[in-house]
Amino acid sequence: MVKLIPGRKGSGKTKLLINAIHEAEKASKGNVVAIQLGSSLNIDIYHRIRLVNIEDYSILGYDDLHGFIAGILASDYDCTDIFVDGLLKIVGKDLEEVGKLLDRITEISEHTCITMTISAEVEEMPNSVKKYLQ
């Protein structure tokens, strides 16, 4: 399952994501992964969460992120939740392509909840993206 936390820059998306990460960590009987661009989440995330700086893996673009998430899921059958902060910063701002990416990720995430922040207003999103709104 894929869920999006939308909003313009500075609207509190990351705070909502951090709260969701903490809730998942408490409820999970497996592993929780948080993907970020840079180190913005480092001080707010519990040590039990696997925190990944996507810059360390040269991930840029839609196919790269799909492959990265697929690799996490393939290597860790106990991964219950994946969180991605700053989706558009990682893949780009083409919302039509974002919709295609989210569809592809949904296909491979049957048993894992994937939650992402997206810096975009709901009104500007195509229906292919809106269907993933939380």
XYZ file of N, CA and C in Angstrom:
402
model
N 0.838 -1.167 0.000
C 0.000 0.000 0.000
C 0.889 1.240 0.000
N 0.529 2.211 -0.820
C 1.267 3.466 -0.910
C 0.353 4.602 -0.451
N 0.892 5.475 0.393
C 0.149 6.635 0.885
C 1.015 7.876 0.729
N 0.377 8.994 0.417
C 1.081 10.264 0.278
C 0.639 11.247 1.344
N 1.599 12.024 1.820
C 1.325 13.164 2.692
C 1.651 14.398 1.864
N 0.619 15.118 1.370
C 0.855 16.264 0.488
C 0.924 17.586 1.234
N 1.410 18.592 0.542
C 1.402 19.955 1.077
C 2.554 20.757 0.521
N 2.398 22.056 0.599
C 3.453 22.923 0.107
C 4.642 22.881 1.083
N 5.759 23.404 0.651
C 6.961 23.448 1.483
C 6.656 24.223 2.765
N 7.060 23.671 3.895
C 6.863 24.327 5.179
C 5.503 24.091 5.815
N 4.719 23.180 5.254
C 3.365 22.960 5.777
C 3.286 21.901 6.871
N 4.408 21.299 7.243
C 4.402 20.323 8.333
C 4.357 18.866 7.897
N 4.661 18.596 6.634
C 4.635 17.217 6.132
C 5.642 16.325 6.847
N 6.845 16.841 7.034
C 7.891 16.024 7.665
C 7.526 15.698 9.108
N 6.922 16.620 9.811
C 6.486 16.348 11.183
C 5.436 15.235 11.203
N 4.498 15.278 10.254
C 3.505 14.207 10.142
C 4.188 12.873 9.826
N 5.184 12.929 8.939
C 5.914 11.715 8.578
C 6.654 11.148 9.785
N 7.302 12.007 10.553
C 8.033 11.550 11.740
C 7.078 10.894 12.726
N 5.914 11.478 12.939
C 4.917 10.873 13.833
C 4.478 9.509 13.309
N 4.277 9.401 11.993
C 3.891 8.125 11.392
C 5.010 7.091 11.544
N 6.253 7.525 11.416
C 7.398 6.621 11.592
C 7.418 6.076 13.022
N 7.211 6.947 13.988
C 7.220 6.511 15.394
C 6.073 5.552 15.690
N 4.907 5.817 15.128
C 3.762 4.916 15.313
C 4.047 3.557 14.681
N 4.626 3.559 13.485
C 4.961 2.301 12.813
C 5.991 1.514 13.609
N 6.960 2.223 14.158
C 8.003 1.549 14.947
C 7.393 0.855 16.162
N 6.432 1.497 16.799
C 5.777 0.896 17.966
C 4.945 -0.319 17.585
N 4.276 -0.254 16.435
C 3.343 -1.303 16.033
C 3.991 -2.435 15.243
N 5.125 -2.178 14.629
C 5.730 -3.143 13.719
C 6.306 -4.352 14.439
N 6.067 -5.499 13.836
C 6.697 -6.730 14.306
C 7.868 -7.093 13.386
N 8.243 -6.135 12.550
C 9.341 -6.324 11.605
C 10.231 -5.103 11.585
N 10.677 -4.739 10.392
C 11.616 -3.632 10.225
C 10.953 -2.423 9.571
N 11.401 -1.253 9.987
C 10.908 0.011 9.454
C 12.094 0.755 8.855
N 11.911 1.278 7.636
C 12.966 1.981 6.919
C 12.491 3.402 6.624
N 13.358 4.372 6.842
C 13.074 5.770 6.500
C 14.125 6.238 5.502
N 13.668 6.699 4.347
C 14.547 7.178 3.293
C 14.458 8.698 3.254
N 15.603 9.335 3.238
C 15.646 10.798 3.215
C 16.712 11.262 2.239
N 16.589 12.505 1.828
C 17.599 13.146 1.006
C 18.379 14.063 1.935
N 19.564 13.675 2.299
C 20.354 14.431 3.274
C 20.227 13.818 4.655
N 20.237 14.689 5.667
C 20.221 14.173 7.044
C 19.172 14.861 7.913
N 18.091 15.315 7.304
C 17.085 16.089 8.040
C 16.372 15.295 9.131
N 16.287 13.996 8.996
C 15.556 13.184 9.978
C 16.443 12.593 11.071
N 17.746 12.750 10.952
C 18.679 12.053 11.835
C 18.403 12.218 13.322
N 18.073 13.401 13.778
C 17.911 13.604 15.222
C 16.511 13.273 15.717
N 15.562 13.103 14.799
C 14.183 12.876 15.201
C 13.754 11.408 15.175
N 14.562 10.550 14.632
C 14.172 9.161 14.423
C 14.818 8.251 15.459
N 14.027 7.331 16.008
C 14.525 6.357 16.973
C 15.593 5.471 16.330
N 16.487 4.976 17.142
C 17.616 4.181 16.640
C 17.191 2.870 15.997
N 16.019 2.362 16.315
C 15.565 1.080 15.764
C 15.168 1.193 14.287
N 14.908 2.401 13.834
C 14.518 2.646 12.447
C 15.765 2.644 11.573
N 15.711 1.951 10.444
C 16.819 1.964 9.487
C 16.706 3.257 8.691
N 17.611 4.176 8.928
C 17.602 5.487 8.287
C 18.576 5.483 7.114
N 18.086 5.812 5.930
C 18.889 5.752 4.712
C 18.949 7.134 4.074
N 20.159 7.622 3.844
C 20.353 8.853 3.080
C 20.483 8.444 1.622
N 19.493 8.760 0.837
C 19.437 8.330 -0.561
C 20.614 8.871 -1.370
N 21.216 9.977 -0.926
C 22.379 10.540 -1.621
C 23.565 9.581 -1.594
N 23.644 8.728 -0.593
C 24.749 7.774 -0.493
C 24.700 6.708 -1.581
N 23.572 6.597 -2.287
C 23.392 5.535 -3.280
C 23.170 6.070 -4.693
N 23.409 7.353 -4.909
C 23.273 7.981 -6.239
C 21.909 7.705 -6.867
N 20.865 7.803 -6.064
C 19.506 7.578 -6.551
C 18.943 8.909 -7.034
N 18.661 8.981 -8.307
C 18.057 10.172 -8.911
C 17.088 9.715 -9.986
N 15.862 10.001 -9.821
C 14.892 9.677 -10.859
C 13.930 8.567 -10.465
N 12.925 8.425 -11.305
C 11.805 7.528 -11.058
C 12.234 6.056 -11.048
N 12.963 5.645 -12.067
C 13.384 4.251 -12.144
C 14.347 3.888 -11.020
N 15.251 4.805 -10.686
C 16.200 4.553 -9.603
C 15.485 4.324 -8.277
N 14.515 5.185 -7.961
C 13.808 5.033 -6.687
C 12.994 3.745 -6.668
N 12.347 3.428 -7.778
C 11.604 2.165 -7.848
C 12.539 0.986 -7.589
N 13.677 0.975 -8.250
C 14.638 -0.104 -8.064
C 15.179 -0.168 -6.651
N 15.399 0.989 -6.050
C 15.911 1.039 -4.675
C 14.897 0.444 -3.706
N 13.648 0.845 -3.838
C 12.599 0.300 -2.961
C 12.397 -1.186 -3.227
N 12.440 -1.591 -4.481
C 12.324 -3.015 -4.812
C 13.463 -3.809 -4.175
N 14.661 -3.234 -4.178
C 15.806 -3.901 -3.552
C 15.635 -4.054 -2.055
N 15.109 -3.035 -1.401
C 14.844 -3.130 0.042
C 13.849 -4.249 0.309
N 12.767 -4.272 -0.468
C 11.734 -5.287 -0.263
C 12.251 -6.691 -0.578
N 13.097 -6.810 -1.590
C 13.631 -8.120 -1.956
C 14.617 -8.650 -0.925
N 15.319 -7.747 -0.255
C 16.348 -8.191 0.684
C 15.852 -8.308 2.119
N 14.660 -7.775 2.398
C 14.173 -7.777 3.773
C 12.687 -8.131 3.792
N 12.397 -9.423 3.910
C 11.013 -9.879 3.918
C 10.264 -9.419 5.165
N 10.983 -8.961 6.178
C 10.363 -8.495 7.415
C 10.131 -6.983 7.416
N 10.321 -6.323 6.291
C 10.119 -4.874 6.207
C 8.614 -4.602 6.161
N 8.104 -3.973 7.207
C 6.670 -3.695 7.289
C 6.316 -2.304 6.788
N 7.255 -1.367 6.892
C 6.980 0.025 6.542
C 8.217 0.670 5.925
N 7.973 1.462 4.884
C 9.017 2.290 4.296
C 8.465 3.713 4.227
N 9.266 4.661 4.643
C 8.885 6.070 4.616
C 9.878 6.814 3.735
N 9.373 7.715 2.903
C 10.219 8.505 2.014
C 9.887 9.978 2.243
N 10.890 10.749 2.632
C 10.693 12.184 2.844
C 11.209 12.947 1.639
N 10.346 13.738 1.020
C 10.763 14.587 -0.102
C 10.780 13.875 -1.427
N 9.676 13.248 -1.790
C 9.614 12.476 -3.031
C 10.040 13.277 -4.254
N 9.515 14.473 -4.421
C 9.827 15.252 -5.622
C 11.286 15.698 -5.678
N 11.920 15.867 -4.525
C 13.343 16.209 -4.505
C 14.189 15.041 -5.006
N 13.700 13.842 -4.808
C 14.450 12.649 -5.214
C 14.229 12.324 -6.687
N 12.968 12.367 -7.137
C 12.668 11.872 -8.481
C 12.466 12.947 -9.532
N 12.033 14.110 -9.160
C 11.717 15.156 -10.126
C 10.284 15.620 -9.944
N 9.906 16.638 -10.678
C 8.626 17.304 -10.441
C 7.542 16.976 -11.461
N 7.742 16.003 -12.316
C 6.738 15.613 -13.301
C 5.691 14.738 -12.614
N 4.557 15.332 -12.286
C 3.543 14.617 -11.500
C 2.916 13.452 -12.258
N 2.874 13.501 -13.578
C 2.375 12.361 -14.360
C 3.310 11.160 -14.163
N 4.617 11.423 -14.191
C 5.598 10.355 -13.956
C 5.541 9.849 -12.515
N 5.268 10.753 -11.581
C 5.110 10.349 -10.179
C 3.962 9.355 -10.061
N 2.852 9.627 -10.738
C 1.715 8.705 -10.719
C 2.097 7.327 -11.227
N 2.850 7.273 -12.315
C 3.312 5.988 -12.855
C 4.227 5.278 -11.860
N 5.125 6.047 -11.227
C 6.024 5.474 -10.223
C 5.237 4.874 -9.063
N 4.253 5.604 -8.565
C 3.463 5.119 -7.436
C 2.709 3.845 -7.802
N 2.209 3.763 -9.029
C 1.552 2.534 -9.489
C 2.531 1.364 -9.489
N 3.745 1.605 -9.967
C 4.763 0.538 -10.008
C 5.152 0.089 -8.602
N 5.295 1.043 -7.692
C 5.654 0.706 -6.317
C 4.516 -0.063 -5.651
N 3.281 0.314 -5.932
C 2.128 -0.395 -5.376
C 2.149 -1.870 -5.787
N 2.537 -2.146 -7.017
C 2.588 -3.520 -7.516
C 3.544 -4.401 -6.724
N 4.608 -3.824 -6.164
C 5.610 -4.635 -5.477
C 5.517 -4.558 -3.960
N 4.587 -3.755 -3.443
C 4.552 -3.524 -1.995
C 3.320 -4.127 -1.327
N 2.998 -5.314 -1.719
C 1.780 -5.969 -1.231
C 1.686 -6.041 0.292
N 2.777 -6.354 0.957
C 2.761 -6.548 2.411
C 3.485 -5.437 3.173
N 3.816 -4.368 2.481
C 4.561 -3.276 3.096
C 3.819 -1.965 2.866
N 3.705 -1.169 3.921
C 3.085 0.146 3.823
C 4.178 1.157 3.484
N 4.000 1.886 2.390
C 4.977 2.877 1.959
C 4.315 4.252 2.015
N 4.895 5.137 2.818
C 4.352 6.478 3.016
C 5.398 7.487 2.563
N 4.948 8.471 1.770
C 5.861 9.461 1.209
C 5.311 10.868 1.388
N 6.211 11.822 1.595
C 5.795 13.221 1.561
C 5.985 13.738 0.141
N 5.070 14.613 -0.282
C 5.153 15.197 -1.614
C 4.820 16.683 -1.511
N 5.747 17.513 -1.953
C 5.572 18.968 -1.888
C 4.777 19.446 -3.088
N 3.487 19.248 -3.007
C 2.583 19.672 -4.067
C 1.199 19.866 -3.457
N 0.486 20.816 -3.992
C -0.888 21.052 -3.565
C -1.797 20.019 -4.229
N -2.798 19.578 -3.523
C -3.714 18.564 -4.022
C -4.338 19.005 -5.343
N -4.678 20.281 -5.450
C -5.343 20.798 -6.644
C -4.505 20.632 -7.905
N -3.192 20.623 -7.785
C -2.333 20.519 -8.966
C -1.974 19.076 -9.321
N -2.412 18.127 -8.520
C -2.075 16.725 -8.762
C -3.038 16.081 -9.756
N -2.501 15.252 -10.659
C -3.379 14.471 -11.525
C -4.054 13.363 -10.702
N -5.116 12.809 -11.219
C -5.832 11.746 -10.514
C -4.945 10.536 -10.235
N -3.952 10.305 -11.100
C -3.046 9.174 -10.896
C -2.228 9.302 -9.624
N -2.087 10.531 -9.119
C -1.381 10.787 -7.855
C -2.380 10.933 -6.711
N -3.493 11.626 -6.965
C -4.495 11.866 -5.927
C -5.010 10.588 -5.278
N -5.069 9.509 -6.045
C -5.613 8.261 -5.483
C -4.759 7.702 -4.351
N -3.555 8.229 -4.178
C -2.680 7.768 -3.096
C -2.672 8.687 -1.872
N -3.495 9.708 -1.892
C -3.526 10.639 -0.770
C -4.042 9.951 0.488
N -3.452 10.293 1.579
C -3.769 9.699 2.881
C -5.059 10.244 3.411
